[in-house]
CSV table of C-alpha atoms in Angstrom, one decimal:
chain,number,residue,atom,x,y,z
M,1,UNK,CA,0.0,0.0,0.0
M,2,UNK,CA,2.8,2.5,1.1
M,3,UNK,CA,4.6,1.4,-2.1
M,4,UNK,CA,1.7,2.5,-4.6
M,5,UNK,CA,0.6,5.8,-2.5
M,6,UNK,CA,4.3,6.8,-3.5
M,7,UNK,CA,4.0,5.7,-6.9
M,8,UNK,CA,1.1,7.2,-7.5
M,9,UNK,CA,2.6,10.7,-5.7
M,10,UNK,CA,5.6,10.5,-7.5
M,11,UNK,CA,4.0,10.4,-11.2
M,12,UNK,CA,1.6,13.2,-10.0
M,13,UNK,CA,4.9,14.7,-9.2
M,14,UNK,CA,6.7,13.9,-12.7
M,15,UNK,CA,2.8,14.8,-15.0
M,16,UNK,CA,3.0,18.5,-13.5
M,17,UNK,CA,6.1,19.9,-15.9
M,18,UNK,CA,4.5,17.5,-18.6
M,19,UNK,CA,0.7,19.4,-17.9
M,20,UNK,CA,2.3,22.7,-18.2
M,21,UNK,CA,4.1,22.3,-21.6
M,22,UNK,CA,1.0,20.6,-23.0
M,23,UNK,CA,-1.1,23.1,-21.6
M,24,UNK,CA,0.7,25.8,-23.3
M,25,UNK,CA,1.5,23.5,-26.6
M,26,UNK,CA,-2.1,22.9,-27.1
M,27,UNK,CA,-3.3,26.7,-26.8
M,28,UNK,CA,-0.5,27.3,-29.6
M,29,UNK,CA,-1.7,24.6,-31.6
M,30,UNK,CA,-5.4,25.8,-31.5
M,31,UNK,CA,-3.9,28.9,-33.5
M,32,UNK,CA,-2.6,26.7,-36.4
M,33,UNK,CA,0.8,27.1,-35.6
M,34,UNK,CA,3.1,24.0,-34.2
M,35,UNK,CA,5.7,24.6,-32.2
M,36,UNK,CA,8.5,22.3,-31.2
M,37,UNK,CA,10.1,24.3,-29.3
M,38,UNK,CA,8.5,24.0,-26.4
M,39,UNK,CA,11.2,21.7,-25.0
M,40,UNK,CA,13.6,24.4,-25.2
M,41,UNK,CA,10.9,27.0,-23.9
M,42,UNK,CA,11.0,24.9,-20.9
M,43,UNK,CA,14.6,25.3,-20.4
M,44,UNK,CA,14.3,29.1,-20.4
M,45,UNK,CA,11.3,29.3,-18.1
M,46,UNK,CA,13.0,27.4,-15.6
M,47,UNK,CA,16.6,28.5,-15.9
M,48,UNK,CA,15.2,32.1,-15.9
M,49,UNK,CA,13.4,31.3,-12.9
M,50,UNK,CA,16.3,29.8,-10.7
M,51,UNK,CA,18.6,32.7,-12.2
M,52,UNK,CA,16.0,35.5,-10.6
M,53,UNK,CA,15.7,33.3,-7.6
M,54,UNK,CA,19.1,33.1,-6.7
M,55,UNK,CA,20.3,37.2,-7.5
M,56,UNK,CA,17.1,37.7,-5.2
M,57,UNK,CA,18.1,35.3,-2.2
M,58,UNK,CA,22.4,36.5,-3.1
M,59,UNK,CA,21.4,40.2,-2.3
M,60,UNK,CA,19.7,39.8,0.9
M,61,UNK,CA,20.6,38.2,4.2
M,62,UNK,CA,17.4,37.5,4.9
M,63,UNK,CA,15.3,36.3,1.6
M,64,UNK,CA,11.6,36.2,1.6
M,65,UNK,CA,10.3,33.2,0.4
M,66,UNK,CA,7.5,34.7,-1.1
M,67,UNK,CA,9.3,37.4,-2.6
M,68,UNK,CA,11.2,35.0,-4.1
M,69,UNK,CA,8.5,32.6,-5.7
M,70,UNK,CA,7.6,36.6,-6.5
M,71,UNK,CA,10.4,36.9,-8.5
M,72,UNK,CA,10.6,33.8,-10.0
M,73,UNK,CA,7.8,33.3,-11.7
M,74,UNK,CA,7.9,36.8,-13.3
M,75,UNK,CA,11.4,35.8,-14.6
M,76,UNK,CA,10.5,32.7,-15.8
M,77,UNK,CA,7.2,34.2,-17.3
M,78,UNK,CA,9.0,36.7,-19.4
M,79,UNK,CA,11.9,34.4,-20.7
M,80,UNK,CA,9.5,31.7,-22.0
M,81,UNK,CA,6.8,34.9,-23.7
M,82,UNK,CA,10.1,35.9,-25.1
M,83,UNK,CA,10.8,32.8,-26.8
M,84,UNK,CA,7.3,32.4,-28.0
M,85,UNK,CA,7.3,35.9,-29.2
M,86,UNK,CA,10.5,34.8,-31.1
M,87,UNK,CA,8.8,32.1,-32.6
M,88,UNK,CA,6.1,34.0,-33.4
M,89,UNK,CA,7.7,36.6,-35.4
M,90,UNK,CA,9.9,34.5,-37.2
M,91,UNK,CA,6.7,31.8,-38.1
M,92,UNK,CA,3.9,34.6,-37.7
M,93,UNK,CA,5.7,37.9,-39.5
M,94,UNK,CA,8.7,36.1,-41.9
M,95,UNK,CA,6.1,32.8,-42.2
M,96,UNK,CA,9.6,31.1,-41.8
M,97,UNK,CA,8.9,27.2,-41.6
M,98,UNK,CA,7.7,25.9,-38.2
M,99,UNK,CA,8.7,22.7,-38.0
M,100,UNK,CA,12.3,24.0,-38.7
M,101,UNK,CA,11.8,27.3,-36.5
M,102,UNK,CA,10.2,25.2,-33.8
M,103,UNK,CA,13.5,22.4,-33.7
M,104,UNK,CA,15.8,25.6,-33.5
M,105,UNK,CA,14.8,27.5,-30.5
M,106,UNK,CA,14.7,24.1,-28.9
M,107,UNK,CA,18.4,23.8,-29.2
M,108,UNK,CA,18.6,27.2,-28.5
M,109,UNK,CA,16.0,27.0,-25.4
M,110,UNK,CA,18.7,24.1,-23.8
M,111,UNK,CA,21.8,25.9,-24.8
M,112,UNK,CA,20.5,28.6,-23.2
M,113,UNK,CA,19.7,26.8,-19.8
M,114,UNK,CA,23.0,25.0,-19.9
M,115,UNK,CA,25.0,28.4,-20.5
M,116,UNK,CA,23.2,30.1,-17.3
M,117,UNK,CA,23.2,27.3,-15.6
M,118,UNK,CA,26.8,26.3,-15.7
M,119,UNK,CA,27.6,30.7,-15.2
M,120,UNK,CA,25.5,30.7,-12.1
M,121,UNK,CA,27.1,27.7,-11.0
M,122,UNK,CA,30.2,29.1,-10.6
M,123,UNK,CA,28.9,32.6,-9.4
M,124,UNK,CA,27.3,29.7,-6.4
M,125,UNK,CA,30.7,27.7,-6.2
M,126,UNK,CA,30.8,25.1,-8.3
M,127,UNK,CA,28.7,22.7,-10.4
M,128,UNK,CA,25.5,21.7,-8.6
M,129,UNK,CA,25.8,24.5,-5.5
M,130,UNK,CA,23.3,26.4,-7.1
M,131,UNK,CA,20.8,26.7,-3.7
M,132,UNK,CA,18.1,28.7,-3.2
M,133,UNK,CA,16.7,27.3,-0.5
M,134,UNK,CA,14.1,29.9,0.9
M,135,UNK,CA,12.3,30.3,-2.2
M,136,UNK,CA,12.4,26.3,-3.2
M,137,UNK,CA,10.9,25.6,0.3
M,138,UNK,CA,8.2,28.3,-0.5
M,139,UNK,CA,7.4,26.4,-3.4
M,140,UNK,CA,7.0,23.3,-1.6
M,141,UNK,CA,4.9,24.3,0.2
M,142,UNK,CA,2.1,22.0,1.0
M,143,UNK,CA,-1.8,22.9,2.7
M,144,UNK,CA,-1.4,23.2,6.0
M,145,UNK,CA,-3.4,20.3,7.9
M,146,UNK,CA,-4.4,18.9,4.9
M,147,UNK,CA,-1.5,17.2,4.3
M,148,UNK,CA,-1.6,15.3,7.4
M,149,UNK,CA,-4.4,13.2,6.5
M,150,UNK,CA,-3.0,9.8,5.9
M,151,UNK,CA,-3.7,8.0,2.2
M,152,UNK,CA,-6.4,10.9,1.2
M,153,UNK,CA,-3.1,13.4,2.4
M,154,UNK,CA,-1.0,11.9,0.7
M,155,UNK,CA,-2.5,11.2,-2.5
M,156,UNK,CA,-4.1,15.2,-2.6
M,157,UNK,CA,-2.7,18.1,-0.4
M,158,UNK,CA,1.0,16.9,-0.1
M,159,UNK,CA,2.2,19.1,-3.2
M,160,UNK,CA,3.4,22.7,-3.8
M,161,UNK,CA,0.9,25.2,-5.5
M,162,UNK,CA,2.2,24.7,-9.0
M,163,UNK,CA,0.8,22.0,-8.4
M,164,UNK,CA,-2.2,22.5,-8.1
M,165,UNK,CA,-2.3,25.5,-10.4
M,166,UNK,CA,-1.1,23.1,-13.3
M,167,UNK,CA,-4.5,21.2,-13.2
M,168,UNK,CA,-6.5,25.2,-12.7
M,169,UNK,CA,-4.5,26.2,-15.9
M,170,UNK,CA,-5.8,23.3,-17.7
M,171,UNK,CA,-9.5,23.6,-16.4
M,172,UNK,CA,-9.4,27.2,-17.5
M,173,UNK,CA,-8.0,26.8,-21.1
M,174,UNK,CA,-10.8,24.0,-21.6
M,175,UNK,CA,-13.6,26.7,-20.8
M,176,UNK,CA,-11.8,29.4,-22.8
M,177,UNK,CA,-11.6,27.5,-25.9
M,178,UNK,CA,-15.1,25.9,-25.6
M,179,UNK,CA,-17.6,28.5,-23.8
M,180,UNK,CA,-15.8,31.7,-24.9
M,181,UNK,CA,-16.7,33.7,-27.8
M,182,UNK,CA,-12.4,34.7,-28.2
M,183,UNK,CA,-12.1,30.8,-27.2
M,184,UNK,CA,-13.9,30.0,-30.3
M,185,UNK,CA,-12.3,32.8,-32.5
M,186,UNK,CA,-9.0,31.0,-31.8
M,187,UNK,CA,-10.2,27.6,-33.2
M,188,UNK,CA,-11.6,29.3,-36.0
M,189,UNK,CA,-8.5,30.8,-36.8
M,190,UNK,CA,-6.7,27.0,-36.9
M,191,UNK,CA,-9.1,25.9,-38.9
M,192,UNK,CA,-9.4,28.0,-41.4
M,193,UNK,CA,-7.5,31.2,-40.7
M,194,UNK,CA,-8.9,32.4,-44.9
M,195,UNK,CA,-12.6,32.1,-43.3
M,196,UNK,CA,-11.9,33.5,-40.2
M,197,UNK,CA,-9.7,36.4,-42.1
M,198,UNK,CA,-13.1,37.2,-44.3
M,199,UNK,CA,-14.8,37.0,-40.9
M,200,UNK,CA,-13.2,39.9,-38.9
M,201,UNK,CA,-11.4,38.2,-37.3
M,202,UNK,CA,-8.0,39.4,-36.8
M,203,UNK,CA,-5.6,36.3,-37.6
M,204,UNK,CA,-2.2,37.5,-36.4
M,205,UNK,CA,-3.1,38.6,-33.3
M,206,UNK,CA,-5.0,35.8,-32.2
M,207,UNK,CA,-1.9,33.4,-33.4
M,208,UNK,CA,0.7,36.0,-31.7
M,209,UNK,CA,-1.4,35.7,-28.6
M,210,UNK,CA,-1.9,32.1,-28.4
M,211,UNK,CA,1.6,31.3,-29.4
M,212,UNK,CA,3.2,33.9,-26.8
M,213,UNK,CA,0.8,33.0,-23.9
M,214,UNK,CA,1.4,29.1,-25.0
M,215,UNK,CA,4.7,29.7,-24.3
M,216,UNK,CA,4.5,31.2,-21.0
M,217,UNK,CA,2.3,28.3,-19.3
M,218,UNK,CA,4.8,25.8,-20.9
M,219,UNK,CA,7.5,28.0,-19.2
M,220,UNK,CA,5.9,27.5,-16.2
M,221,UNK,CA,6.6,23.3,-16.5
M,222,UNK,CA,10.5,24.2,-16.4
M,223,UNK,CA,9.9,26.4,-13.2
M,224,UNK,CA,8.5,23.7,-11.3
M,225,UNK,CA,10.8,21.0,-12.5
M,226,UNK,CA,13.7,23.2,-11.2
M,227,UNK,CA,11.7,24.7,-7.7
M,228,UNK,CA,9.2,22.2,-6.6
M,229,UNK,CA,10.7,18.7,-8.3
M,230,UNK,CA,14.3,19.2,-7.8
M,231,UNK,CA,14.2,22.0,-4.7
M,232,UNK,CA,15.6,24.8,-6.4
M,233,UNK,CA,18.9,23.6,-7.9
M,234,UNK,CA,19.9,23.0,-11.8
M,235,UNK,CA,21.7,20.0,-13.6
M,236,UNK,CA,22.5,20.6,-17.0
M,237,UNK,CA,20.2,18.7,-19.4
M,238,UNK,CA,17.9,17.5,-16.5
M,239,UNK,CA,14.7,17.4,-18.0
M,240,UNK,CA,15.1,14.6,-19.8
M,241,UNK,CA,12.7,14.3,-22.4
M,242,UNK,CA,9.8,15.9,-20.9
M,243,UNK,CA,9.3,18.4,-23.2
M,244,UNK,CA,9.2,16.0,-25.9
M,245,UNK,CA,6.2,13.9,-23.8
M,246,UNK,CA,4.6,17.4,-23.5
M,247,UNK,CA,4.2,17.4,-26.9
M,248,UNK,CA,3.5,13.9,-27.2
M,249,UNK,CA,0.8,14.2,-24.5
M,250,UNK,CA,-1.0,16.8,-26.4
M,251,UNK,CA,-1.9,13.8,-28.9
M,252,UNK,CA,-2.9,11.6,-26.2
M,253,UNK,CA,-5.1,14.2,-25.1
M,254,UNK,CA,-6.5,14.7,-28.7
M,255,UNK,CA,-5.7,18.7,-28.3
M,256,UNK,CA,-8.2,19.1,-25.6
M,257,UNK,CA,-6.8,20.5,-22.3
M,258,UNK,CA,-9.0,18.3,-19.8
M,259,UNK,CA,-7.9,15.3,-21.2
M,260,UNK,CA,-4.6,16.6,-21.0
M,261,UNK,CA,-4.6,16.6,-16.7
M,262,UNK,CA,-4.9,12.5,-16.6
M,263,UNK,CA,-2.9,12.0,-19.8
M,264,UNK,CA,-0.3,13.9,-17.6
M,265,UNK,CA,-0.5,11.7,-14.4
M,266,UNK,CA,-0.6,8.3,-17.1
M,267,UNK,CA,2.6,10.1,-18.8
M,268,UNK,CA,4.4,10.7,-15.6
M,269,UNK,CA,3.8,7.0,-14.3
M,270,UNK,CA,5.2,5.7,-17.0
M,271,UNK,CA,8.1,7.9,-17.1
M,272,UNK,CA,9.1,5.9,-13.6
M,273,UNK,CA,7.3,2.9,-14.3
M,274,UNK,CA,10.9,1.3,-14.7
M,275,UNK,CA,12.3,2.3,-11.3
M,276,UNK,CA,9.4,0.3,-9.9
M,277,UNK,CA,9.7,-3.0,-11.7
M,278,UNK,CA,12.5,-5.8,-9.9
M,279,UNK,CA,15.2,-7.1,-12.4
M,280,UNK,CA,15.1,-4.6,-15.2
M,281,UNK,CA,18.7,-4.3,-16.7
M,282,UNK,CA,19.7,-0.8,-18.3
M,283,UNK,CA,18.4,-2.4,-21.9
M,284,UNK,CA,14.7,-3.4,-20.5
M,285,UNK,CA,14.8,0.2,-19.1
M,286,UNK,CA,15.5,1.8,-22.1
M,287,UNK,CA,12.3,-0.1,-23.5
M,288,UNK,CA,10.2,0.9,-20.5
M,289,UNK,CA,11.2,4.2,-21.1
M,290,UNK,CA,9.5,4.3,-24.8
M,291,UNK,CA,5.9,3.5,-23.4
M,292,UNK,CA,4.7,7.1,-23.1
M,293,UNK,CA,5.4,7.0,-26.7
M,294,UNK,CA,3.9,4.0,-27.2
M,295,UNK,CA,0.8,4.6,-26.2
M,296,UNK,CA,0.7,7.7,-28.0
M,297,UNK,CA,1.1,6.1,-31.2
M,298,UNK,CA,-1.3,3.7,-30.6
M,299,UNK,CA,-4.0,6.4,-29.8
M,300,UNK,CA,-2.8,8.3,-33.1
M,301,UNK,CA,-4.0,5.4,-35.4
M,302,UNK,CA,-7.0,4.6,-33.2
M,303,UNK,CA,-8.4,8.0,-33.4
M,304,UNK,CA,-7.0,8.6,-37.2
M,305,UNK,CA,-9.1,5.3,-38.0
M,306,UNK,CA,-12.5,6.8,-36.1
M,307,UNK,CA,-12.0,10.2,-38.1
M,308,UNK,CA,-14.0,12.5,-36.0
M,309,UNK,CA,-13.5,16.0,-36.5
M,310,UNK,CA,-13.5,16.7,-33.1
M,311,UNK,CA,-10.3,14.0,-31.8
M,312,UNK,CA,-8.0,15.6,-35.0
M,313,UNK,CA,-5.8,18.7,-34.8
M,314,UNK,CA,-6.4,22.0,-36.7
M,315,UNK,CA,-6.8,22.0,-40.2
M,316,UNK,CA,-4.4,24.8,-40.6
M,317,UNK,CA,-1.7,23.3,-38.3
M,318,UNK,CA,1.6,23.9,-38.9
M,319,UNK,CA,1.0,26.1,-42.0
M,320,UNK,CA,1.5,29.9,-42.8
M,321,UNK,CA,-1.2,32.5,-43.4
M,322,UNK,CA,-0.7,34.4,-46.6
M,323,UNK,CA,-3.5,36.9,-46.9
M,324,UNK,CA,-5.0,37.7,-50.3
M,325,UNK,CA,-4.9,41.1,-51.2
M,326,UNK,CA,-8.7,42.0,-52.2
């Protein structure tokens, strides 16, 4: 019983970064426009965050923890925009080609966090005494009383408030894109941005905004991977692949942000599922490893073969806008 409460805590606990970046990636991808570098996005949010964090806590004797989640998350918020405004003006403005756009700011998103991260590192000391202690616990923080509760405690109230605002992010995107009138612009736009164009409805803007706010909330995963899941230090190429699965997830999810929460929590138990299974060898892990995928591909053709309009991405997806001149 203890066994599966901790599994169970720990993939809640690996889904959050995942929820974030296909949070984000799925708002962008309601616009028409695909972008793969959310990965690198990531990298930016969260090395951003940790940066601000630590010049905070490095000027102060006495930090504020809630100054310094403060702090963070504006960092973190404005390095990821940045990147999706980037994207967006070289896809958007230049209609550069986003699959290629996408791939490059992801390499540029983790050179990025490895640059900073390795600078700060020695500003700290060394490689891995980057600490920020007072603003990590802050983000740790669980409910008070709450969290006590034993199995229901454990299972609900024992995480930080990213947490918890990973899952509120999701809910609200699903009502935005389904019950609002801008919601519903923004799908047109994906659609068919030439019919939503003749429409009045103002293309660019809607894919700038999407694309830019998409970035910020998949930002936001990179934060909480460096503050909550790792307790405010950085290692150089840390995240793994979980940008990659935040893409991945938004296929799972079939591009709807709901789905998205429990995709996250299946994602993020699978990510572990090796540690958890007796007499793996390093191979068998490896092979583990590739179920998130997996069962993404498998959920591709089942959906593909069903052909409902509503489980396939945007018509316009991954395409430029060229507006006739009338």
């Amino acid at each position: 019983m203890t066994l599966l409460l901790t599994f169970i805590q720990k993939a809640i606990g690996q889904g959050v970064a995942i929820l974030f970046g296909a949070s984000g990636e799925i708002v962008t991808e309601k616009s028409g426009n695909l972008n793969l570098g959310i990965p690198g996005i990531m990298y930016m949010g969260g090395i951003a965050g940790l940066m601000g964090a630590f010049f905070y806590e490095k000027s102060t004797e006495t930090p504020n923890g809630a100054i310094g989640v403060l702090v963070s998350l504006l960092c973190s918020l404005i390095a990821s925009a940045l990147g999706g405004l980037i994207y967006s003006f070289l896809t958007i403005t230049l209609r550069a080609n986003q699959n290629v756009v996408g791939l490059a700011l992801t390499t540029f998103g983790v050179g990025f966090g490895n640059f900073f991260g390795g600078s700060i590192s020695k500003l700290a000391g060394g490689v891995g005494q980057i600490s920020v202690q007072t603003t990590a616990a802050a983000y740790r923080t669980t409910i008070p009383g709450l969290s006590k509760i034993p199995v229901i405690g454990t299972l609900f109230f024992s995480y930080g408030f990213l947490t918890y605002l990973s899952v509120i992010v999701a809910v609200v995107m699903t009502y935005f894109l389904k019950k609002t009138r801008r919601g519903l612009n923004l799908r047109a736009v994906g659609e068919s941005p030439a019919t939503a164009d003749a429409a009045g409805i103002n293309v660019s803007k809607y894919k700038y905004v999407a694309t830019v706010t998409g970035a910020a909330i998949a930002g936001l995963g990179g934060l909480y991977f460096v503050m909550e899941y790792l307790g405010g230090t950085w290692s150089n190429n840390g995240f793994g692949d979980r940008g990659w699965l935040a893409i991945a997830l938004v296929i799972l999810a079939l591009w709807n942000p709901d789905h998205a929460i429990w995709g996250s929590f299946v994602f993020g138990g699978l990510y572990i599922l090796y540690i958890y299974l007796p007499g793996l060898n390093r191979a068998t892990q490896e092979l583990v490893k590739m179920l998130p995928y997996v069962v993404t591909i498998i959920v591709l053709i089942i959906t593909s073969k069903r052909n409902k309009q509503e489980n396939q991405p945007p018509a316009s997806l991954g395409e430029a806008y060229f507006r006739e001149d009338r």
